Amino acid sequence: MESIKKINVGVVGFGLSGRVFHSPFIHTNPHFNLSVIVSSKNDAREIYPDVEIIRDFDDLLKREDIELVIVSTPNQLHFEQAKKALEAGKHVIVEKPIAPSSNEVLRLIEIARRCNKKLLPYHNLRWNGDARTVKQILKDNLLGEVWDCELHFDRFVPEIKGKEWKYGNPVGGGTLYDLGVHLIDQAVDLFGKPEAVFCRLFNQRMGSAVDDSFDLKLIYPLLNVTLKAGVFVKEQGPRIAIHGKKGSFVKYGIDPQEAILRNGGMPIGDDWGKQPEEDWGILNTQINGLNFRGKVETQAGNYHSYFNDVYHCIVDDREPAVTPEQAYLNILIIEKAIESHEKMQVVKL
């Protein structure tokens, strides 16, 4: 039996992203070796005692055994660290947002091509259970032609304490870059590139130097898409609401993977990513002339699928599921949204 080629991985940064969204999946995936973690703290050693912990990013790049580098540091560091890793001959996963500006994304794309290495944006929410379920509903044409879609990322977080790095730096900071990029990626994955945008940004919490809430409209010829995130939403509304010519789909609740990972769980077991029935969405539509209204079981979320795709992208030289060009469009939409807010007008892409 032919042995599986394993890719040695170095994770840069061990904050929320490195600790929750990357290291557990690399650690439990038979295609990868979690070889090195670059961190200024020692907590990574407590979780992964057999993994080498180093302090210096440049020392990681000198390691010839490391094939894949995961950049999971603060947003303003993404471009420079991804650039250096590519130029050091590494394939690179970059946590969202891939870079603060669309021009920087284009530069990374060109560097990756020149170095013949893979640039892999991390848009893991495509593998949330709700995103997978909605995509299947639209693929099966259960709503007919879609007229209206709302995607929300609402929370009740009235203070920014502990998140000053995220809301105090105008370079790649704020909720539009942090959570909005997820909603933009999901909307574009479902409906394609919009023609224009209209956006309002809000700075509602004391001490926040950048936006902490937004209301973004993606404008299509016959479709209205609204993306919203708020920090003063104590009573949650629908996470997803889509309405079409034949019917509607409304979904409450959030994918369970992050909560389990935050609490120290590992992504293993047959029930990984499954949502309880109370969080299943409601489908109200017509099927073969019959009216139907009922719960739709949410497909299991599984971020492992992203990393499996990365593995085959590298080993088999395949196109990744999330391309750098798609990540470029996401950042371009953010830039146009900021321009729209500043000018208080619709801005074309």
Short mmCIF file of C-alpha atoms in Angstrom, two decimals:
data_model
loop_
_atom_site.label_atom_id
_atom_site.label_comp_id
_atom_site.label_asym_id
_atom_site.label_seq_id
_atom_site.Cartn_x
_atom_site.Cartn_y
_atom_site.Cartn_z
CA MET A 1 0.00 0.00 0.00
CA GLU A 2 1.40 3.37 -1.05
CA SER A 3 2.15 5.67 1.89
CA ILE A 4 0.50 9.08 2.10
CA LYS A 5 2.73 12.05 1.45
CA LYS A 6 2.60 14.24 4.54
CA ILE A 7 3.16 17.98 4.37
CA ASN A 8 5.11 19.65 7.17
CA VAL A 9 3.34 22.79 8.36
CA GLY A 10 4.42 25.87 10.29
CA VAL A 11 1.69 27.96 11.94
CA VAL A 12 2.54 31.62 12.47
CA GLY A 13 0.64 33.09 15.41
CA PHE A 14 -1.27 31.33 18.17
CA GLY A 15 -4.08 33.71 18.95
CA LEU A 16 -7.70 32.82 18.24
CA SER A 17 -7.06 32.02 14.57
CA GLY A 18 -3.97 29.86 15.00
CA ARG A 19 -5.23 28.15 18.14
CA VAL A 20 -8.85 27.53 17.06
CA PHE A 21 -9.13 27.51 13.28
CA HIS A 22 -5.83 26.11 12.05
CA SER A 23 -3.73 24.07 14.47
CA PRO A 24 -6.50 21.60 15.50
CA PHE A 25 -7.23 20.72 11.87
CA ILE A 26 -3.59 20.33 10.90
CA HIS A 27 -2.97 18.26 14.05
CA THR A 28 -5.82 15.83 13.37
CA ASN A 29 -5.43 15.55 9.59
CA PRO A 30 -3.35 12.54 8.42
CA HIS A 31 -2.12 14.52 5.41
CA PHE A 32 -0.20 17.03 7.53
CA ASN A 33 2.44 17.26 10.26
CA LEU A 34 2.01 20.16 12.65
CA SER A 35 5.76 20.71 12.87
CA VAL A 36 6.31 24.25 14.15
CA ILE A 37 4.30 27.01 15.81
CA VAL A 38 5.67 30.55 15.87
CA SER A 39 4.42 32.25 19.03
CA SER A 40 5.66 34.69 21.64
CA LYS A 41 3.80 32.76 24.35
CA ASN A 42 4.12 29.28 25.81
CA ASP A 43 0.46 28.21 25.79
CA ALA A 44 0.91 26.36 22.49
CA ARG A 45 3.33 23.98 24.20
CA GLU A 46 0.68 23.01 26.74
CA ILE A 47 -1.71 21.91 23.97
CA TYR A 48 0.88 20.48 21.57
CA PRO A 49 3.82 19.25 23.68
CA ASP A 50 5.42 17.43 20.73
CA VAL A 51 5.37 20.45 18.41
CA GLU A 52 8.38 22.74 18.22
CA ILE A 53 7.61 26.27 19.46
CA ILE A 54 9.83 29.07 18.15
CA ARG A 55 9.74 32.84 18.53
CA ASP A 56 11.07 34.15 15.23
CA PHE A 57 9.13 34.11 11.95
CA ASP A 58 12.33 34.38 9.88
CA ASP A 59 13.71 31.26 11.56
CA LEU A 60 10.68 29.35 10.31
CA LEU A 61 11.33 30.45 6.74
CA LYS A 62 14.87 29.07 6.91
CA ARG A 63 13.55 25.58 7.62
CA GLU A 64 13.84 23.45 4.48
CA ASP A 65 11.51 20.79 5.90
CA ILE A 66 8.55 23.20 6.10
CA GLU A 67 6.45 23.16 2.91
CA LEU A 68 3.35 25.03 4.06
CA VAL A 69 3.17 28.18 6.18
CA ILE A 70 -0.09 29.36 7.75
CA VAL A 71 -0.20 33.10 8.41
CA SER A 72 -2.64 33.64 11.29
CA THR A 73 -1.34 36.91 12.69
CA PRO A 74 -3.05 40.34 12.97
CA ASN A 75 -4.43 41.64 9.67
CA GLN A 76 -1.82 44.34 9.10
CA LEU A 77 0.94 41.68 9.05
CA HIS A 78 -0.67 39.37 6.48
CA PHE A 79 0.76 40.90 3.32
CA GLU A 80 4.39 41.18 4.41
CA GLN A 81 4.51 37.74 6.05
CA ALA A 82 2.77 36.02 3.13
CA LYS A 83 5.15 37.76 0.71
CA LYS A 84 8.23 36.64 2.64
CA ALA A 85 6.96 33.07 2.97
CA LEU A 86 6.23 32.76 -0.75
CA GLU A 87 9.64 34.19 -1.63
CA ALA A 88 11.19 31.67 0.78
CA GLY A 89 9.71 28.87 -1.32
CA LYS A 90 6.73 27.99 0.87
CA HIS A 91 3.10 27.41 -0.01
CA VAL A 92 1.03 29.82 2.08
CA ILE A 93 -2.40 29.81 3.71
CA VAL A 94 -3.38 33.35 4.70
CA GLU A 95 -6.07 33.98 7.27
CA LYS A 96 -8.81 36.35 6.13
CA PRO A 97 -8.57 39.13 5.15
CA ILE A 98 -5.77 38.04 2.85
CA ALA A 99 -4.39 41.62 2.82
CA PRO A 100 -5.65 45.10 3.73
CA SER A 101 -5.74 46.32 0.10
CA SER A 102 -6.67 44.84 -3.27
CA ASN A 103 -3.38 46.07 -4.74
CA GLU A 104 -1.50 44.04 -2.15
CA VAL A 105 -3.55 40.96 -3.04
CA LEU A 106 -2.60 41.40 -6.71
CA ARG A 107 1.05 41.65 -5.69
CA LEU A 108 0.77 38.42 -3.70
CA ILE A 109 -0.86 36.67 -6.66
CA GLU A 110 2.01 37.76 -8.90
CA ILE A 111 4.65 36.70 -6.34
CA ALA A 112 3.02 33.27 -5.97
CA ARG A 113 3.05 32.80 -9.75
CA ARG A 114 6.66 33.90 -10.02
CA CYS A 115 7.72 31.58 -7.19
CA ASN A 116 5.52 28.72 -8.45
CA LYS A 117 3.89 28.37 -5.03
CA LYS A 118 0.28 28.16 -3.88
CA LEU A 119 -1.36 31.22 -2.34
CA LEU A 120 -4.34 29.90 -0.39
CA PRO A 121 -6.86 32.33 1.15
CA TYR A 122 -8.60 31.03 4.26
CA HIS A 123 -12.35 31.47 3.84
CA ASN A 124 -13.46 28.61 6.04
CA LEU A 125 -17.08 29.70 6.48
CA ARG A 126 -17.90 28.22 3.07
CA TRP A 127 -17.76 24.94 5.01
CA ASN A 128 -20.17 26.05 7.72
CA GLY A 129 -23.25 23.86 7.83
CA ASP A 130 -25.62 26.72 7.00
CA ALA A 131 -23.55 27.83 4.00
CA ARG A 132 -23.45 24.27 2.65
CA THR A 133 -27.20 23.86 3.17
CA VAL A 134 -28.11 27.12 1.44
CA LYS A 135 -25.89 26.27 -1.51
CA GLN A 136 -27.66 22.92 -1.90
CA ILE A 137 -31.11 24.56 -1.66
CA LEU A 138 -30.20 27.01 -4.42
CA LYS A 139 -28.58 24.28 -6.53
CA ASP A 140 -31.81 22.26 -6.32
CA ASN A 141 -33.82 25.39 -7.28
CA LEU A 142 -36.13 24.98 -4.28
CA LEU A 143 -36.72 28.75 -4.04
CA GLY A 144 -36.95 29.53 -7.74
CA GLU A 145 -35.39 32.77 -8.92
CA VAL A 146 -34.02 34.54 -5.85
CA TRP A 147 -35.10 38.15 -5.31
CA ASP A 148 -33.79 38.97 -1.84
CA CYS A 149 -31.10 37.65 0.51
CA GLU A 150 -29.98 38.79 3.96
CA LEU A 151 -26.90 37.42 5.69
CA HIS A 152 -26.16 38.48 9.27
CA PHE A 153 -23.24 38.24 11.67
CA ASP A 154 -24.79 39.89 14.72
CA ARG A 155 -23.47 39.77 18.29
CA PHE A 156 -23.91 41.47 21.63
CA VAL A 157 -20.43 42.75 22.47
CA PRO A 158 -20.90 46.24 23.98
CA GLU A 159 -17.20 46.71 24.86
CA ILE A 160 -13.99 46.21 22.88
CA LYS A 161 -11.94 45.17 25.91
CA GLY A 162 -9.33 42.64 24.85
CA LYS A 163 -9.83 43.43 21.15
CA GLU A 164 -7.96 46.72 20.96
CA TRP A 165 -5.62 45.32 18.30
CA LYS A 166 -8.62 44.61 16.08
CA TYR A 167 -10.54 47.86 16.60
CA GLY A 168 -7.70 50.27 17.27
CA ASN A 169 -5.76 49.87 14.02
CA PRO A 170 -7.24 51.43 10.85
CA VAL A 171 -5.07 49.20 8.61
CA GLY A 172 -7.23 46.16 7.93
CA GLY A 173 -9.11 46.66 11.18
CA GLY A 174 -12.80 46.81 11.98
CA THR A 175 -15.80 44.56 11.57
CA LEU A 176 -16.10 44.96 7.80
CA TYR A 177 -12.63 43.46 7.33
CA ASP A 178 -13.05 40.96 10.17
CA LEU A 179 -16.56 39.54 9.70
CA GLY A 180 -17.81 41.37 6.63
CA VAL A 181 -15.28 39.59 4.45
CA HIS A 182 -16.92 36.29 5.48
CA LEU A 183 -20.38 37.48 4.46
CA ILE A 184 -19.07 38.98 1.22
CA ASP A 185 -17.33 35.72 0.36
CA GLN A 186 -20.49 33.74 1.05
CA ALA A 187 -22.68 36.08 -1.02
CA VAL A 188 -20.30 36.13 -3.98
CA ASP A 189 -19.92 32.34 -3.77
CA LEU A 190 -23.72 32.05 -4.01
CA PHE A 191 -24.57 34.81 -6.49
CA GLY A 192 -21.39 35.94 -8.24
CA LYS A 193 -19.87 39.38 -8.59
CA PRO A 194 -22.24 42.30 -7.87
CA GLU A 195 -22.52 45.31 -10.15
CA ALA A 196 -22.27 47.89 -7.37
CA VAL A 197 -22.39 48.40 -3.61
CA PHE A 198 -23.92 50.78 -1.09
CA CYS A 199 -22.65 50.75 2.47
CA ARG A 200 -23.04 52.42 5.84
CA LEU A 201 -20.36 51.89 8.47
CA PHE A 202 -20.92 52.55 12.17
CA ASN A 203 -18.59 53.16 15.09
CA GLN A 204 -20.85 52.51 18.05
CA ARG A 205 -18.57 51.48 20.93
CA MET A 206 -16.37 53.70 23.06
CA GLY A 207 -12.70 53.28 22.24
CA SER A 208 -13.20 51.88 18.75
CA ALA A 209 -11.14 53.68 16.11
CA VAL A 210 -12.74 51.79 13.23
CA ASP A 211 -16.14 50.42 12.26
CA ASP A 212 -17.72 47.86 14.56
CA SER A 213 -21.02 47.50 12.66
CA PHE A 214 -22.10 47.78 9.03
CA ASP A 215 -25.02 47.57 6.62
CA LEU A 216 -23.79 46.62 3.14
CA LYS A 217 -25.92 46.25 0.03
CA LEU A 218 -24.62 44.20 -2.89
CA ILE A 219 -26.46 45.32 -5.99
CA TYR A 220 -27.34 42.88 -8.76
CA PRO A 221 -29.67 43.43 -11.76
CA LEU A 222 -32.66 41.57 -10.23
CA LEU A 223 -31.40 40.64 -6.78
CA ASN A 224 -31.02 42.56 -3.52
CA VAL A 225 -28.39 41.23 -1.10
CA THR A 226 -28.01 42.75 2.37
CA LEU A 227 -25.05 41.94 4.59
CA LYS A 228 -25.22 43.17 8.18
CA ALA A 229 -23.20 42.90 11.36
CA GLY A 230 -24.01 44.58 14.66
CA VAL A 231 -22.51 44.54 18.14
CA PHE A 232 -25.64 45.52 20.07
CA VAL A 233 -27.90 42.66 19.02
CA LYS A 234 -28.89 40.88 22.22
CA GLU A 235 -31.92 39.14 20.71
CA GLN A 236 -30.72 37.32 17.62
CA GLY A 237 -32.68 37.42 14.39
CA PRO A 238 -32.19 35.11 11.41
CA ARG A 239 -28.63 34.35 10.40
CA ILE A 240 -29.84 33.76 6.84
CA ALA A 241 -33.05 34.77 5.07
CA ILE A 242 -33.48 34.11 1.35
CA HIS A 243 -36.68 34.75 -0.61
CA GLY A 244 -37.40 33.64 -4.16
CA LYS A 245 -40.18 33.26 -6.69
CA LYS A 246 -41.21 29.86 -5.30
CA GLY A 247 -40.48 30.22 -1.60
CA SER A 248 -38.28 31.21 1.32
CA PHE A 249 -35.56 29.77 3.53
CA VAL A 250 -34.89 31.22 6.99
CA LYS A 251 -32.15 29.98 9.30
CA TYR A 252 -31.33 30.88 12.91
CA GLY A 253 -28.35 29.78 14.96
CA ILE A 254 -24.66 29.55 14.21
CA ASP A 255 -22.37 26.74 13.12
CA PRO A 256 -21.19 24.81 16.23
CA GLN A 257 -17.58 24.20 15.17
CA GLU A 258 -16.07 27.42 16.55
CA ALA A 259 -17.62 27.05 20.01
CA ILE A 260 -16.30 23.50 20.37
CA LEU A 261 -12.83 24.51 19.21
CA ARG A 262 -12.74 27.56 21.50
CA ASN A 263 -13.46 25.25 24.43
CA GLY A 264 -10.48 23.08 23.57
CA GLY A 265 -12.25 20.37 21.60
CA MET A 266 -10.63 18.65 18.64
CA PRO A 267 -12.38 18.21 15.25
CA ILE A 268 -12.94 14.47 15.45
CA GLY A 269 -15.89 12.08 15.59
CA ASP A 270 -18.79 11.18 13.32
CA ASP A 271 -20.99 13.91 14.78
CA TRP A 272 -18.50 16.71 14.13
CA GLY A 273 -20.16 19.89 12.84
CA LYS A 274 -23.74 18.65 13.23
CA GLN A 275 -26.32 21.17 14.44
CA PRO A 276 -29.14 20.37 16.86
CA GLU A 277 -32.63 20.22 15.41
CA GLU A 278 -33.68 23.47 17.07
CA ASP A 279 -31.16 25.28 14.85
CA TRP A 280 -32.33 23.77 11.57
CA GLY A 281 -33.68 26.20 9.00
CA ILE A 282 -37.28 26.55 7.82
CA LEU A 283 -38.07 26.00 4.14
CA ASN A 284 -41.41 27.30 2.86
CA THR A 285 -41.85 26.58 -0.83
CA GLN A 286 -43.72 24.76 -3.60
CA ILE A 287 -42.52 21.36 -4.77
CA ASN A 288 -44.22 19.83 -7.82
CA GLY A 289 -47.26 22.02 -7.26
CA LEU A 290 -47.58 21.14 -3.57
CA ASN A 291 -47.07 23.64 -0.77
CA PHE A 292 -44.38 22.57 1.69
CA ARG A 293 -43.26 24.10 4.97
CA GLY A 294 -40.90 22.37 7.33
CA LYS A 295 -37.46 22.06 8.86
CA VAL A 296 -34.45 21.24 6.73
CA GLU A 297 -31.67 19.38 8.47
CA THR A 298 -28.52 21.48 8.36
CA GLN A 299 -25.67 19.76 6.57
CA ALA A 300 -22.75 19.07 8.88
CA GLY A 301 -20.12 21.77 8.83
CA ASN A 302 -16.56 20.59 8.37
CA TYR A 303 -13.50 22.83 8.07
CA HIS A 304 -11.49 19.66 7.42
CA SER A 305 -12.78 19.92 3.85
CA TYR A 306 -10.85 23.17 3.38
CA PHE A 307 -7.58 21.59 4.51
CA ASN A 308 -8.16 18.43 2.46
CA ASP A 309 -8.62 20.70 -0.55
CA VAL A 310 -5.37 22.50 0.30
CA TYR A 311 -3.54 19.18 0.46
CA HIS A 312 -4.69 18.06 -2.99
CA CYS A 313 -4.08 21.54 -4.38
CA ILE A 314 -0.43 21.24 -3.36
CA VAL A 315 0.21 17.54 -4.02
CA ASP A 316 -1.83 17.25 -7.23
CA ASP A 317 -1.21 20.83 -8.42
CA ARG A 318 -4.93 21.56 -8.56
CA GLU A 319 -6.87 24.81 -8.49
CA PRO A 320 -7.95 25.54 -4.90
CA ALA A 321 -11.61 25.77 -3.92
CA VAL A 322 -10.91 29.30 -2.67
CA THR A 323 -8.77 31.10 -5.23
CA PRO A 324 -6.63 34.20 -4.68
CA GLU A 325 -8.66 35.92 -7.37
CA GLN A 326 -11.82 35.36 -5.33
CA ALA A 327 -10.10 36.79 -2.26
CA TYR A 328 -9.04 39.79 -4.37
CA LEU A 329 -12.68 40.45 -5.30
CA ASN A 330 -13.69 40.27 -1.63
CA ILE A 331 -11.14 42.94 -0.69
CA LEU A 332 -12.10 45.06 -3.70
CA ILE A 333 -15.73 44.97 -2.54
CA ILE A 334 -14.61 46.09 0.93
CA GLU A 335 -12.71 49.01 -0.58
CA LYS A 336 -15.72 50.01 -2.68
CA ALA A 337 -17.94 49.69 0.40
CA ILE A 338 -15.70 52.08 2.34
CA GLU A 339 -15.75 54.48 -0.62
CA SER A 340 -19.55 54.23 -0.71
CA HIS A 341 -19.77 55.08 2.98
CA GLU A 342 -17.46 58.06 2.62
CA LYS A 343 -19.33 59.43 -0.41
CA MET A 344 -22.80 58.31 0.77
CA GLN A 345 -23.58 56.97 -2.69
CA VAL A 346 -23.73 53.80 -4.75
CA VAL A 347 -20.30 52.80 -6.06
CA LYS A 348 -19.84 50.56 -9.09
CA LEU A 349 -17.28 47.78 -9.11
#
